[in-house]
PDB file of C-alpha atoms in Angstrom:
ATOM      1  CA  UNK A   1      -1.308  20.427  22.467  1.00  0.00           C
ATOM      2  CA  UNK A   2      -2.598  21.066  18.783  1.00  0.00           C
ATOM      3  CA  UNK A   3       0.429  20.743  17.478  1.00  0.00           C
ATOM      4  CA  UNK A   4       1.158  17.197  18.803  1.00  0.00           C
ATOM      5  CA  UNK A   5      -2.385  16.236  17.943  1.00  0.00           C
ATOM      6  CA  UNK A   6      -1.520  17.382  14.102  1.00  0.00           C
ATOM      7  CA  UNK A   7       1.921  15.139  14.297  1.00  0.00           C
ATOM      8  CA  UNK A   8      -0.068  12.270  15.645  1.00  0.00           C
ATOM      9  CA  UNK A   9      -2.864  12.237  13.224  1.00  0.00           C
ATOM     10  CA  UNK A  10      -0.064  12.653  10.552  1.00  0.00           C
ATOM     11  CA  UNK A  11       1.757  10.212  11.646  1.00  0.00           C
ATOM     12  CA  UNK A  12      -1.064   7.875  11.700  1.00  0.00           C
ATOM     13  CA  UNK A  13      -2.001   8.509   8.011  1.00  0.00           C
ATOM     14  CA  UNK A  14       1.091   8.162   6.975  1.00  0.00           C
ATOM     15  CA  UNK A  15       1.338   4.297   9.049  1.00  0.00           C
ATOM     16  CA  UNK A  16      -2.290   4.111   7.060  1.00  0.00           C
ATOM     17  CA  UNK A  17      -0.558   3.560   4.042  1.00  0.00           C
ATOM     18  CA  UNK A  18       2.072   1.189   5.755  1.00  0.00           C
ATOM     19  CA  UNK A  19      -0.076  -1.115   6.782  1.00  0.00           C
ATOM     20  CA  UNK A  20       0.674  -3.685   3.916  1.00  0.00           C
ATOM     21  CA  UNK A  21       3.209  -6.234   5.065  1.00  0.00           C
ATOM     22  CA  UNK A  22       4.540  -9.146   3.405  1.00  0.00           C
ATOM     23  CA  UNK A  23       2.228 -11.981   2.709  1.00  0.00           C
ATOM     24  CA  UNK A  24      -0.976  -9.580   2.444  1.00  0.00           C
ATOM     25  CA  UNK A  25      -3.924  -9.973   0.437  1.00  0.00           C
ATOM     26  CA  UNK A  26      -4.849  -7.067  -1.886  1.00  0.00           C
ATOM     27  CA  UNK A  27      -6.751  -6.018  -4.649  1.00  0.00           C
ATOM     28  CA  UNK A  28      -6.453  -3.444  -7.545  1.00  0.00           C
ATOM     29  CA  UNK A  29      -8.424  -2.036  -9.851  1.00  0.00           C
ATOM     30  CA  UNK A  30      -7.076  -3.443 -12.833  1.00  0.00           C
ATOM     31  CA  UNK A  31      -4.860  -6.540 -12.236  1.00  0.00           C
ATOM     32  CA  UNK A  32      -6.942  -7.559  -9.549  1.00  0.00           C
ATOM     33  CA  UNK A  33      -6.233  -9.630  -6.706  1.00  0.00           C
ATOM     34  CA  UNK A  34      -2.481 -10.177  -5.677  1.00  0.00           C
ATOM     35  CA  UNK A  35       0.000 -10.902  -2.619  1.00  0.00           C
ATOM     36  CA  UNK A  36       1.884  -8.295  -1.255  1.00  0.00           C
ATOM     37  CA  UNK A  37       6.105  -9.343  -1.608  1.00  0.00           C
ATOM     38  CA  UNK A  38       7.555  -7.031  -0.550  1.00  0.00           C
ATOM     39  CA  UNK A  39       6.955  -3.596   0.447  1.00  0.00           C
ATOM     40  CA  UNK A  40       9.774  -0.630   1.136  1.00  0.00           C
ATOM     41  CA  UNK A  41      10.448   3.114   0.892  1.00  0.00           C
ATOM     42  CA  UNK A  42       9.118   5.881   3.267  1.00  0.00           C
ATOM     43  CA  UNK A  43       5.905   8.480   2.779  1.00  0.00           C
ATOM     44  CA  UNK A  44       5.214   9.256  -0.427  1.00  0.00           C
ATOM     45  CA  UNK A  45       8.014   6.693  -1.906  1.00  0.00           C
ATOM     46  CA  UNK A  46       6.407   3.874  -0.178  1.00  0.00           C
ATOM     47  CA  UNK A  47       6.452   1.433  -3.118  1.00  0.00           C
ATOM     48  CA  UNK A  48       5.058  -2.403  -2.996  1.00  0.00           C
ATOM     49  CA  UNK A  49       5.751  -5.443  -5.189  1.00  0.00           C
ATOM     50  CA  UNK A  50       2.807  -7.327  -5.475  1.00  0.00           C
ATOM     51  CA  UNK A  51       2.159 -10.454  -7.356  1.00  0.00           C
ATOM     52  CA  UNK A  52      -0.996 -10.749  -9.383  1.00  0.00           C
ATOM     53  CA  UNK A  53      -2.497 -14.308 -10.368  1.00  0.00           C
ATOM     54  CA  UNK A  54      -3.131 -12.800 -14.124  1.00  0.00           C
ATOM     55  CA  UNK A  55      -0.642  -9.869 -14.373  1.00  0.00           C
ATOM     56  CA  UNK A  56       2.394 -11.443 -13.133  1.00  0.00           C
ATOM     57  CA  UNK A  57       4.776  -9.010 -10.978  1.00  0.00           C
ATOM     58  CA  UNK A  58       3.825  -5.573 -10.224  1.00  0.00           C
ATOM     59  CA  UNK A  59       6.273  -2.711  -8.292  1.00  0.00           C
ATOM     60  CA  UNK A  60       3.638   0.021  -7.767  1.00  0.00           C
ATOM     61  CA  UNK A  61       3.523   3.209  -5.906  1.00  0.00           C
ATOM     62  CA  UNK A  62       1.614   3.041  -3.087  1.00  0.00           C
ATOM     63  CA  UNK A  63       0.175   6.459  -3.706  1.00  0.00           C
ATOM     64  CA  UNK A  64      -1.262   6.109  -6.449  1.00  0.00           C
ATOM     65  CA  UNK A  65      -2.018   2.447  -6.539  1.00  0.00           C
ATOM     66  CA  UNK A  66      -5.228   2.238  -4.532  1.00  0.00           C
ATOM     67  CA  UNK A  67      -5.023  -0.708  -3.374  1.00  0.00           C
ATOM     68  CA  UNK A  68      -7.563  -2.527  -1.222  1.00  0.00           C
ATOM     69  CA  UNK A  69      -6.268  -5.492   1.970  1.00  0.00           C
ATOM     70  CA  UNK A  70      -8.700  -7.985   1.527  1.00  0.00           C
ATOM     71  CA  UNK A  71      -9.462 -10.364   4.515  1.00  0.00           C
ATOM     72  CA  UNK A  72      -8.480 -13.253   5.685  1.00  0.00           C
TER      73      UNK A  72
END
């Protein structure tokens, strides 16, 4: 039905933003690339503590962070 297509595509953007696990490779707009620690909270609490080579420890919301999983 419509409505279960709406839940599912949801759902799925909300898992979009979950994708980072532990151990990750990411990159940010200005500290640049890090490695995901840890990441915890639900929806729009989801927060992630990244390391950066340059900028030490980071705990950002994943929200607004925009960060980028690089490859490999």
């Amino acid at each position: 039905s419509q409505t279960q297509r709406r839940a599912a595509l949801s759902t799925a953007k909300t898992e979009g933003q979950a994708v980072l696990q532990p151990g990750d490779r990411v990159k940010h707009e200005q500290f640049g690339e890090g490695v995901v620690e840890q990441v915890r909270g639900s929806k729009m609490a989801r927060r992630a503590k990244v390391r950066f080579s340059r900028h030490g420890v980071k705990d950002l919301i994943l929200q607004y962070a925009r960060l980028t999983r690089l490859d490999g």
